[in-house]
Coordinates of C-alpha atoms in Angstrom, one line a residue:
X104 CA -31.9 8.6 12.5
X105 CA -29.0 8.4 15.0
X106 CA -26.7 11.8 14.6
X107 CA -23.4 10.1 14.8
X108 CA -21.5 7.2 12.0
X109 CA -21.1 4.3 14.4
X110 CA -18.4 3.5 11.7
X111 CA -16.2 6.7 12.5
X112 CA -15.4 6.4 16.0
X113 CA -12.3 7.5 18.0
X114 CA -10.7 3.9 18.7
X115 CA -7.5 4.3 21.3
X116 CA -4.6 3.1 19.1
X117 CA -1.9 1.0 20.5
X118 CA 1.1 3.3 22.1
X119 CA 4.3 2.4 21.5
X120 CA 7.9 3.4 22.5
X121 CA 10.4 4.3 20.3
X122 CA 11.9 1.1 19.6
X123 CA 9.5 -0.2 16.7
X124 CA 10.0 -3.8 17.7
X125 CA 9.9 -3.3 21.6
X126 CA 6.7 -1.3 21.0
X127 CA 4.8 -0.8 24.9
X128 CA 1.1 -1.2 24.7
X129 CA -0.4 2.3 26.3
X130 CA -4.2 2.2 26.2
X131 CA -5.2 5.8 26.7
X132 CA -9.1 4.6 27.4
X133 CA -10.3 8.0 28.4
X134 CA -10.0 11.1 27.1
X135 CA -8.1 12.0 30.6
X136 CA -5.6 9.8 29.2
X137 CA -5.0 11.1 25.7
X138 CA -4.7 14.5 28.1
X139 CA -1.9 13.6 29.5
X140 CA 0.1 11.9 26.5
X141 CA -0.5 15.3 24.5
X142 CA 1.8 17.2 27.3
X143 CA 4.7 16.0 25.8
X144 CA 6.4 15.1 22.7
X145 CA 7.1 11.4 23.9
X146 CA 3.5 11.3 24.2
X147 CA 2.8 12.2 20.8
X148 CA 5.5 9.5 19.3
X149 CA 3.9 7.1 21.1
X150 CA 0.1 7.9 19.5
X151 CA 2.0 8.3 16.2
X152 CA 3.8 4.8 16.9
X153 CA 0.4 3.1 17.6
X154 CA -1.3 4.7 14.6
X155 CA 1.6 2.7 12.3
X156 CA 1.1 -0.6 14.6
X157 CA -2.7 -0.4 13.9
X158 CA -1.7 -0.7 10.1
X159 CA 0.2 -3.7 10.5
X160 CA -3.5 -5.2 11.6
X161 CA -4.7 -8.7 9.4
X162 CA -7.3 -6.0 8.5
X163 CA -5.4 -3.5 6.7
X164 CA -1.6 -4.1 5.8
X165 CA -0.7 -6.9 8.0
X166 CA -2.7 -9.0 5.3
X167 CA -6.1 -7.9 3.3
X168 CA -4.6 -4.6 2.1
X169 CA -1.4 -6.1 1.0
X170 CA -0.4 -10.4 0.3
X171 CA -4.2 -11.3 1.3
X172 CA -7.1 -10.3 0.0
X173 CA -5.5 -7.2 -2.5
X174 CA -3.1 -9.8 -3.9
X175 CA -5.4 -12.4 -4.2
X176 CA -8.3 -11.0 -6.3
X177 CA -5.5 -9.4 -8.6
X178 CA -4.6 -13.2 -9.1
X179 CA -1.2 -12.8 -8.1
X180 CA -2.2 -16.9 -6.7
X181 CA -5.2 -18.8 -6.2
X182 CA -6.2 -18.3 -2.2
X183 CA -8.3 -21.6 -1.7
X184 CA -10.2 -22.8 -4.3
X185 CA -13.3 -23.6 -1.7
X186 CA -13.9 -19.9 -1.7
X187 CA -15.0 -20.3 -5.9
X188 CA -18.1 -17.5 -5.3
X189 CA -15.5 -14.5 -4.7
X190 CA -12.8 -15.6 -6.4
X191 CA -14.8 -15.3 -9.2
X192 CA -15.4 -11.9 -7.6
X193 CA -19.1 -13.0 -6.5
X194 CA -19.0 -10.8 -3.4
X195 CA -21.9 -12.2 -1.1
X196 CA -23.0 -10.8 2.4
X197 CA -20.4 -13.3 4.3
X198 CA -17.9 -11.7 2.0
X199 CA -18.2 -8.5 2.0
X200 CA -19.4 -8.3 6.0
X201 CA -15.8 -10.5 6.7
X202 CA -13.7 -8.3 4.1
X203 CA -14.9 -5.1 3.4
X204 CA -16.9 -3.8 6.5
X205 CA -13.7 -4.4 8.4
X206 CA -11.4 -2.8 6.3
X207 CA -13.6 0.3 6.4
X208 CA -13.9 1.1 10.0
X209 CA -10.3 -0.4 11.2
X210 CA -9.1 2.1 8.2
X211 CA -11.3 4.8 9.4
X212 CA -10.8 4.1 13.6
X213 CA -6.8 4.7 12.8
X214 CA -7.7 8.0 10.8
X215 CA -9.7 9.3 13.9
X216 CA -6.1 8.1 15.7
X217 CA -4.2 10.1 13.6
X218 CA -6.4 13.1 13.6
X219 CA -6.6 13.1 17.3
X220 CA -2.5 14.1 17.1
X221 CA -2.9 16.0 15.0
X222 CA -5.9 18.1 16.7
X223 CA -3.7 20.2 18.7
X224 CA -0.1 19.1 18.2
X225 CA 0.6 22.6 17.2
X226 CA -0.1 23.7 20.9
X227 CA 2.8 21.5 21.9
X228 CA 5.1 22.5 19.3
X229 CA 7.7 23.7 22.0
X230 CA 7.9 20.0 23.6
X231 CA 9.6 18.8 21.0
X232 CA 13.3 18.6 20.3
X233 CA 14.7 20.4 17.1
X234 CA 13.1 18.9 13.6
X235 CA 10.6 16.3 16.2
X236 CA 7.8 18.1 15.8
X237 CA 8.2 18.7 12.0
X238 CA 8.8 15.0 11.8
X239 CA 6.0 13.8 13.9
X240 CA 3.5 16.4 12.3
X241 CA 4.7 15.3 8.9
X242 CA 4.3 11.9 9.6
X243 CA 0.7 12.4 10.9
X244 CA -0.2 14.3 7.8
X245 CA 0.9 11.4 5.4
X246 CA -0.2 8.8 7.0
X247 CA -3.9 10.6 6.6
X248 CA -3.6 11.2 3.0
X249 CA -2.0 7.5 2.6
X250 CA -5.0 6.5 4.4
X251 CA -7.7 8.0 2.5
X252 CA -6.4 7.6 -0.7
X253 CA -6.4 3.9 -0.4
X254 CA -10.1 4.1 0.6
X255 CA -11.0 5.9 -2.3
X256 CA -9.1 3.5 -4.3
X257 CA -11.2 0.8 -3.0
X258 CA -14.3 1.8 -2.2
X259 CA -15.1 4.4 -5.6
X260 CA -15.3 3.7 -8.6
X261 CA -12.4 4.4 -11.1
X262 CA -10.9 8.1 -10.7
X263 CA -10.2 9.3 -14.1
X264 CA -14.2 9.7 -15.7
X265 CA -15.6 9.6 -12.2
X266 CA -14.2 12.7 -10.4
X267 CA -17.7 14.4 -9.2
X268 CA -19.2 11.1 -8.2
X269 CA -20.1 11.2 -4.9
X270 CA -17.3 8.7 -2.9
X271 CA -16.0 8.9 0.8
X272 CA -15.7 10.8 3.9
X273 CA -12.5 12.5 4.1
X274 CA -12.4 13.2 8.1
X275 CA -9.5 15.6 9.7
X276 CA -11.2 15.6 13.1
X277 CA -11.2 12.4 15.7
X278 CA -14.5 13.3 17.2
X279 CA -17.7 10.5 16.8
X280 CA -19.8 12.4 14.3
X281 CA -21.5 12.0 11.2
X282 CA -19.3 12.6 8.3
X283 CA -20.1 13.9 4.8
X284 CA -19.3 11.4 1.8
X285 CA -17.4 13.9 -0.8
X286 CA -16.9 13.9 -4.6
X287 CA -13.7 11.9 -5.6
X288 CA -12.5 15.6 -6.8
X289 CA -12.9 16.6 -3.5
X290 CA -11.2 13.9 -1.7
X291 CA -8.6 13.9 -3.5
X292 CA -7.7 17.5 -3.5
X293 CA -7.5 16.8 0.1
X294 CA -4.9 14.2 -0.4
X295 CA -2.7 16.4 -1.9
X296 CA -3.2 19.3 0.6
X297 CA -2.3 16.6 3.7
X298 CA 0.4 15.1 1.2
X299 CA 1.8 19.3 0.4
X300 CA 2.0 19.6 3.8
X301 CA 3.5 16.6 5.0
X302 CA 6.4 17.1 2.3
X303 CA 7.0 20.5 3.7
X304 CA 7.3 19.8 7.4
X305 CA 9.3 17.0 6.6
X306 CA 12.0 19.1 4.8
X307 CA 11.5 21.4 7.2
X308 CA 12.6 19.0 10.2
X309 CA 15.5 17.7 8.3
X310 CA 14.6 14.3 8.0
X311 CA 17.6 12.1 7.8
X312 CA 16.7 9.8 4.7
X313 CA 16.3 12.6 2.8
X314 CA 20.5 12.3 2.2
X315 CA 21.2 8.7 2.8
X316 CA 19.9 5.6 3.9
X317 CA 20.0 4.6 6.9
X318 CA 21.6 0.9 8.5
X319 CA 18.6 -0.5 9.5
X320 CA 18.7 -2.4 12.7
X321 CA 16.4 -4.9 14.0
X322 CA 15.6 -2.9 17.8
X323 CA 15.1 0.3 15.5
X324 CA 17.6 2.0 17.8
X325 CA 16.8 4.6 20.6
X326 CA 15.8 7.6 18.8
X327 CA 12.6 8.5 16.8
X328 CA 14.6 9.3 13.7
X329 CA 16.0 5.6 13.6
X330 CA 14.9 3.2 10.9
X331 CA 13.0 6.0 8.3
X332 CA 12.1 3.6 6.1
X333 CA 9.4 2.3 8.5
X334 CA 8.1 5.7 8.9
X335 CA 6.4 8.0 6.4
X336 CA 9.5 9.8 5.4
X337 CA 10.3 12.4 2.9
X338 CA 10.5 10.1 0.2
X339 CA 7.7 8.7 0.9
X340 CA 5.5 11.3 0.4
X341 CA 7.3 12.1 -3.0
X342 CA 6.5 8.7 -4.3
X343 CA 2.8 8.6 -3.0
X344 CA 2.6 11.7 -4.5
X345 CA 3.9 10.1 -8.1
X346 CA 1.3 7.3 -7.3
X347 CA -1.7 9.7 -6.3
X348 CA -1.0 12.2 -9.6
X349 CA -1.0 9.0 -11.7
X350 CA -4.4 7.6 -10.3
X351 CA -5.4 11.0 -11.3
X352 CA -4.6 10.7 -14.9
X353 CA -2.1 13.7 -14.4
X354 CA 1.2 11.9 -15.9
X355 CA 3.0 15.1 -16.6
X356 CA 3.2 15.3 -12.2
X357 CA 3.3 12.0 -11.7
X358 CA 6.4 11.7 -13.5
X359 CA 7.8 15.0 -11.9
X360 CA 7.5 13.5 -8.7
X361 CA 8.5 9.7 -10.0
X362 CA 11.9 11.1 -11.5
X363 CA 12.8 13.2 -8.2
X364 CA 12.9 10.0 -6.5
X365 CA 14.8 7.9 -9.3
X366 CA 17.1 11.1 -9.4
X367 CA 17.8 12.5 -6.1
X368 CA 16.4 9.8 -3.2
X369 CA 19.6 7.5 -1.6
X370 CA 17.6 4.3 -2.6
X371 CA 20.0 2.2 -4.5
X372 CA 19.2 -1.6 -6.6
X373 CA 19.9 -4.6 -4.1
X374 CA 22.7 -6.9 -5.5
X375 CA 21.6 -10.6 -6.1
X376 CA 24.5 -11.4 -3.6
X377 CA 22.5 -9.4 -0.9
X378 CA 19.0 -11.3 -2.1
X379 CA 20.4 -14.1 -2.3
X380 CA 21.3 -14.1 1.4
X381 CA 18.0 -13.7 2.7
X382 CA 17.2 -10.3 2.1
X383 CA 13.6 -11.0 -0.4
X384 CA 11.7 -7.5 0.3
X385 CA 14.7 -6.0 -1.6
X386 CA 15.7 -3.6 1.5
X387 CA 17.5 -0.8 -0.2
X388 CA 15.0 -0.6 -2.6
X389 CA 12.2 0.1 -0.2
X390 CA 10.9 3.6 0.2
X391 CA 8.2 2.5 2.8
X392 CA 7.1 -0.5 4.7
X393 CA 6.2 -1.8 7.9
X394 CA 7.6 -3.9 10.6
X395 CA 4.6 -6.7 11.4
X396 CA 5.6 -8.3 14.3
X397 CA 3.5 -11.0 13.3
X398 CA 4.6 -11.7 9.6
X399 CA 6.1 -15.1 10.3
X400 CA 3.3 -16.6 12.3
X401 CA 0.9 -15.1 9.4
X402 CA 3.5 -16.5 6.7
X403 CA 3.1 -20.0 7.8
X404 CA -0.4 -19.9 8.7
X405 CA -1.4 -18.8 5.4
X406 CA 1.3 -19.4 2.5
X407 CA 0.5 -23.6 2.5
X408 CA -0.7 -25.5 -1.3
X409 CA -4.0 -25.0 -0.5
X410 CA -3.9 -21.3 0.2
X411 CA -1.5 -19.3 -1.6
X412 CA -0.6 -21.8 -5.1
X413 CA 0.8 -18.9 -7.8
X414 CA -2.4 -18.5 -10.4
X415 CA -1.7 -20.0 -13.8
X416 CA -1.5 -23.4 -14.5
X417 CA -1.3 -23.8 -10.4
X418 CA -1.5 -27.9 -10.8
X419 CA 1.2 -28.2 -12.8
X420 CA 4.9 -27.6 -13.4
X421 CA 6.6 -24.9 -10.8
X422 CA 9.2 -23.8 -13.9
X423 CA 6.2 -24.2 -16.3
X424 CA 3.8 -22.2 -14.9
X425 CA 6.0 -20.1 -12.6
X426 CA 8.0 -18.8 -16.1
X427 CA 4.5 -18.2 -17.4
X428 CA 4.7 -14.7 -15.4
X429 CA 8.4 -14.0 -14.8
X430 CA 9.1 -15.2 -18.3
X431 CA 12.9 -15.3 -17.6
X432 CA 14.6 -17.8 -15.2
X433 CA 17.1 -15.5 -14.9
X434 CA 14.8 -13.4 -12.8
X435 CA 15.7 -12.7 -9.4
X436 CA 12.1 -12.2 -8.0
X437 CA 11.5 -16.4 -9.8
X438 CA 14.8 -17.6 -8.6
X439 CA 15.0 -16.7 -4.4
X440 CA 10.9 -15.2 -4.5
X441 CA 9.3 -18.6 -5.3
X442 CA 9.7 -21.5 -3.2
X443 CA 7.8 -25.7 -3.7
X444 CA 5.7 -26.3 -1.7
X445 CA 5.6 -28.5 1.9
X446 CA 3.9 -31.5 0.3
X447 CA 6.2 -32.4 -3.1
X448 CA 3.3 -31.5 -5.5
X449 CA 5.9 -29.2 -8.1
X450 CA 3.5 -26.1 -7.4
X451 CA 5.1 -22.5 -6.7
X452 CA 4.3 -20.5 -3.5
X453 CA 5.5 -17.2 -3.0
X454 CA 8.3 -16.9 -0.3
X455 CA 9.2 -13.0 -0.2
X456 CA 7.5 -12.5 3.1
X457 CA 9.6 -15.5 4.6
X458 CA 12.4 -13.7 5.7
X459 CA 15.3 -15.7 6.0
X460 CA 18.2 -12.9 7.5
X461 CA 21.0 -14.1 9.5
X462 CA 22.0 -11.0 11.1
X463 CA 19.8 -8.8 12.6
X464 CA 21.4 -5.3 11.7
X465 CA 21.1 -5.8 7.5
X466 CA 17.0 -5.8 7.9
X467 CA 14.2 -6.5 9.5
X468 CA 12.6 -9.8 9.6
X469 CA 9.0 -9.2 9.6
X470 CA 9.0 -6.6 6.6
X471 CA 6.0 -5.7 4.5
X472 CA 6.8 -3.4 1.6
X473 CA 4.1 -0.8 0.9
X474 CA 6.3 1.4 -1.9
X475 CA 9.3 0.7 -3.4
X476 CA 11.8 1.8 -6.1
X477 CA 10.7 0.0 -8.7
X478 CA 7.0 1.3 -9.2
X479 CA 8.6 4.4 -9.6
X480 CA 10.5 3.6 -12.3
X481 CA 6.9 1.8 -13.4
X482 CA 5.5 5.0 -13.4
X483 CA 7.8 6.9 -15.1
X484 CA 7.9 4.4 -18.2
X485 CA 3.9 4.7 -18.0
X486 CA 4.1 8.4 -18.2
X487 CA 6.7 8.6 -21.2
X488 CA 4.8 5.7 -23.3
X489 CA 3.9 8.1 -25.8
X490 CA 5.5 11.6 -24.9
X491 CA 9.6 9.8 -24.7
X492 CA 9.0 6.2 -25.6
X493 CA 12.8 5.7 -25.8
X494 CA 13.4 6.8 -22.2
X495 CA 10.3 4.5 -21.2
X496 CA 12.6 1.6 -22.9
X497 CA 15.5 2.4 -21.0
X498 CA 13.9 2.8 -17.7
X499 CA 12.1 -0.8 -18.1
X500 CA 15.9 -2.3 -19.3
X501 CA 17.4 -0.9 -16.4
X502 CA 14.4 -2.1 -13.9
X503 CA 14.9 -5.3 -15.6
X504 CA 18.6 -5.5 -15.4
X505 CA 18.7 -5.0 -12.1
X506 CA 16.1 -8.0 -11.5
X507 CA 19.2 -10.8 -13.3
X508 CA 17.8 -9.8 -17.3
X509 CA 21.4 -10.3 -18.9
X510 CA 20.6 -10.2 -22.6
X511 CA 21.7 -6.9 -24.1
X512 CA 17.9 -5.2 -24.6
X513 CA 16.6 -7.0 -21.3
X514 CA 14.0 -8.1 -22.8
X515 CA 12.5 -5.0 -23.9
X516 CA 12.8 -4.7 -27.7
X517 CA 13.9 -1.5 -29.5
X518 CA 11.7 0.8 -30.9
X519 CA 9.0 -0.2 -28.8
X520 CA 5.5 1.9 -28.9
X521 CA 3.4 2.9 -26.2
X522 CA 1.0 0.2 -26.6
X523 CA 4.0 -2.3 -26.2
X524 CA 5.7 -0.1 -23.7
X525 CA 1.8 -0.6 -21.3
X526 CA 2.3 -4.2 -21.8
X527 CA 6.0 -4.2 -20.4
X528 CA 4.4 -2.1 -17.5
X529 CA 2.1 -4.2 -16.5
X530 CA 3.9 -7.4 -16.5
X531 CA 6.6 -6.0 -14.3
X532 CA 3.9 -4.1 -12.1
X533 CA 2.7 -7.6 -11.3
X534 CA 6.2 -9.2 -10.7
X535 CA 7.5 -6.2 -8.5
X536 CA 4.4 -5.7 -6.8
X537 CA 3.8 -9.9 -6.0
X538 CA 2.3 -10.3 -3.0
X539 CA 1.8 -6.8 -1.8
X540 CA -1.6 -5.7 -3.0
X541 CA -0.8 -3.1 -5.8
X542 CA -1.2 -5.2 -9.0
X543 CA -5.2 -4.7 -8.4
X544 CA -5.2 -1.5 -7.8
X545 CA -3.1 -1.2 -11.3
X546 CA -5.7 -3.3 -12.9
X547 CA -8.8 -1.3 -11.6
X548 CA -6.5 2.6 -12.7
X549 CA -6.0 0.8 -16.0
X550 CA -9.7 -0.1 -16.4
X551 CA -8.9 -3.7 -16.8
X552 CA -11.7 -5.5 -18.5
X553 CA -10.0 -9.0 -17.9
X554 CA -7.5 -10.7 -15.0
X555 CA -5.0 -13.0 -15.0
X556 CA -6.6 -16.0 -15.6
X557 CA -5.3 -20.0 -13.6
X558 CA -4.6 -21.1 -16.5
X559 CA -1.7 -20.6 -19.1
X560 CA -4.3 -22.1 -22.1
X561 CA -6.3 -19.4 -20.9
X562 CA -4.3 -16.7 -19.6
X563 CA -6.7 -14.2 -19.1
X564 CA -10.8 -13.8 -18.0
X565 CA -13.1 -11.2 -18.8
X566 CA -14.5 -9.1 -15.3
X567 CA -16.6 -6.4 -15.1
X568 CA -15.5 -3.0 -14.4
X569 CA -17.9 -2.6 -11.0
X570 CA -15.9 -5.4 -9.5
X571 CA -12.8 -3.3 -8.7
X572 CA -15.0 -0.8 -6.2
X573 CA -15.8 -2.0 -3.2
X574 CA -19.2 -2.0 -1.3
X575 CA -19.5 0.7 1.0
X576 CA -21.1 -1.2 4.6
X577 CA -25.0 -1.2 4.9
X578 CA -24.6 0.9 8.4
X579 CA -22.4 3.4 6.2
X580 CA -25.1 3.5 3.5
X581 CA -28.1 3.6 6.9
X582 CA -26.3 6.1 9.1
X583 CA -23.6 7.9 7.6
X584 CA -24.2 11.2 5.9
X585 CA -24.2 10.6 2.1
X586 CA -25.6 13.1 -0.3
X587 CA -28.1 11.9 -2.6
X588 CA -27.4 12.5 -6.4
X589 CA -31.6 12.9 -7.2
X590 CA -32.7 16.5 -8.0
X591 CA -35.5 18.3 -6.1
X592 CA -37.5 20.4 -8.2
X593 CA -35.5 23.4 -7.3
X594 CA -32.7 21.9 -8.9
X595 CA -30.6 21.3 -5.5
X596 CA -29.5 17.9 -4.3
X597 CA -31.4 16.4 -1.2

């Protein structure tokens, strides 16, 4: 058996400057190089900017993790009918060898990027300019536990009921090497150690969005503390956290962490005067997201009739059907989200990645959202259904209000109970979340048992459970190091 995971390999990221849209390809292709770019704070900036740019990949968040694949089997729209075996989520060979393998190792190459700044940043510590190094480290430290979580999330089964299950690797060093799959538990108690950490040194270094927002310009300025919202920033890590503790079944943390950032971060509601403009990912709003250089080409490649029709009655009506999920035309995310498409045929096609901005300095025009205000307001509703179902209301009305629900109650009826409050949830977890991935994951932490459905006769279709984890790779499975759960006779595990 080969000693090494040919899936866990140290990849040289792309190297970037500190202007996120002027980023400077660097290839360190031998470890000579990486020598040299670890002498000096710039140097790590620039591994810590490639690491972010090798997220913005087709692969990962630049498309599968995010409006492509995520979005799609949560049936936020029907992604070409012609592909009927995995829409049906009938994952074949072709499938899974064009979708998940991929994912896996371009997730796990830019964790081996990460880790190899992290190796001996500490060393280097006096490089940096005051609160850098805190910054950078912080960064690094998130961006792992980001990482790993959403691997879990994919590729093991449910948390909650599943914690000693054997599920992934959860690797810290960058080094080619055969890495032990751990128990859910143990992963994710790693996740919060890299996520404790990370909110620490990022207090520690002062990071400016911790006050206020930031005006975010479209050359992301000459300094590394520009443009925070395209980082992992302070805020960021609070709300992953409120995310992580709520995949974890832990609501009474998840809405600690969820209310610290309705309460205390600068975020503030974008006005319909400001969407209206141009501005559809909602800028103000977003905690974290990335700048994909790419976004428009992959916007018009991709978001045609044939590829990206809203699910639910998608052959008829745009206000039929289109209503038939934001219920209210009134909504903000139906009225400048949603757009007809090219050929005249009345069906609706998602437009939030098609970033119309006239002036450079209100946003950025290649924006892909990856947390935003909204969910946390989700969460914390989620987390009171029962405990404070009164507060759960008033978060949802004021979530809704702020999306163009004028009637008094917003839509959210008094004296709701928990079971009504969940509904409310998830409805609005699919309209805030459209395009960007996390209405699956909702679905697969909620132990779905049916999907949307493309048709409003029919709005709903029983799936099974096993189709919301993800098939590790066969060369994973051959080569990797994966305990086995049968017993030896001495009563230890092989």
């Amino acid at each position: 058996m080969k000693k090494f995971n040919i899936y866990i390999i140290f990849l040289s990221a792309i190297l970037i400057l500190a202007s996120c849209s002027d980023w400077l390809d660097v290839q360190p292709s031998t470890e000579k190089d990486r020598a040299d770019l670890v002498e000096s704070a710039d140097g790590y900036k620039k591994m810590l900017y490639g690491t972010y740019i090798n997220l913005t990949s087709p692969t990962l968040y630049g498309g599968n993790l995010t409006y492509g694949l995520l979005a799609s089997l949560g049936r936020d729209y029907v992604k070409d009918l012609s592909y009927v075996s995995w829409v049906h989520y009938n994952y074949g060979d072709d499938f899974r060898s064009s979708y998940f393998d991929p994912i896996w190792s371009t997730m796990y190459n830019n964790i081996a990027n990460v880790n190899s700044i992290l190796a001996d940043i500490d060393e280097h510590k006096a490089s940096f300019r005051q609160g850098e190094y805190e910054l950078v480290a912080g960064e690094a430290y998130a961006e792992r536990a980001f990482m790993h979580f959403d691997l879990l999330r994919m590729f093991a089964p449910n948390y909650v009921g599943n914690e000693d299950a054997i599920a992934i690797p959860y690797i810290t060093s960058y080094e080619a090497a055969r890495h032990v799959h751990q128990t859910a538990r143990e992963v994710m108690k790693r996740v919060m150690e890299d996520l404790d950490q990370a909110e620490n040194l990022l207090k520690a270094g002062n990071d400016p969005l911790i006050n206020s927002l930031q005006e975010i310009t479209y050359k992301g300025g000459d300094t590394f503390t520009a443009n925070r919202q395209y980082h992992f920033n302070y805020w960021a890590v609070e709300a992953l956290k409120a995310r992580v503790y709520l995949y974890m079944g832990d609501k009474a943390n998840a809405l600690k962490y969820a209310q610290a950032v309705i309460s205390n971060a600068p975020f503030t509601w974008t006005p319909e005067s400001v969407i209206s403009s141009g501005d559809k990912v909602f800028q103000s709003e977003m905690i974290f997201g990335l700048d994909v250089p790419e976004l428009p080409n992959y916007y018009e490649a991709n978001f045609t009739s044939e590829n990206f029709v809203l699910a639910e009655m998608g052959w008829s009506s745009y206000n039929v059907y289109s209503l038939n999920i934001f219920e209210d035309a009134n909504d903000y995310r139906y009225l400048y989200l949603l757009t007809n498409d090219k050929n005249g045929n009345l069906q609706a096609l998602p437009s939030k990645l098609k970033q119309d901005v006239g002036s450079s300095k209100t946003m950025k025009k290649q924006t892909i959202p990856l947390i935003r205000l909204g969910e946390m307001y989700l969460i914390a509703a989620e987390c009171q259904a029962e405990s404070n179902p009164a507060e759960a209301i008033q978060l949802l009305r004021t979530l809704k209000k702020n999306r163009g629900y004028f009637a008094s109650d917003a839509g959210v009826a008094e004296g709701s109970d928990a079971n009504a409050i969940n509904d409310y949830v998830r409805r609005e977890m699919r309209k805030e979340t459209y395009s960007e991935g996390q209405f699956w994951f909702y679905l697969k932490r909620t132990d779905s048992a049916s999907v949307p459905n493309f048709s409003a006769w029919s709005p709903t279709t029983p799936v099974q459970l096993s189709v919301y984890t993800f098939a590790i790779p066969e060369m994973e499975k051959e080569y990797g190091a994966i305990p086995s759960t049968d017993k030896k006779e001495d009563g230890k595990a092989n």
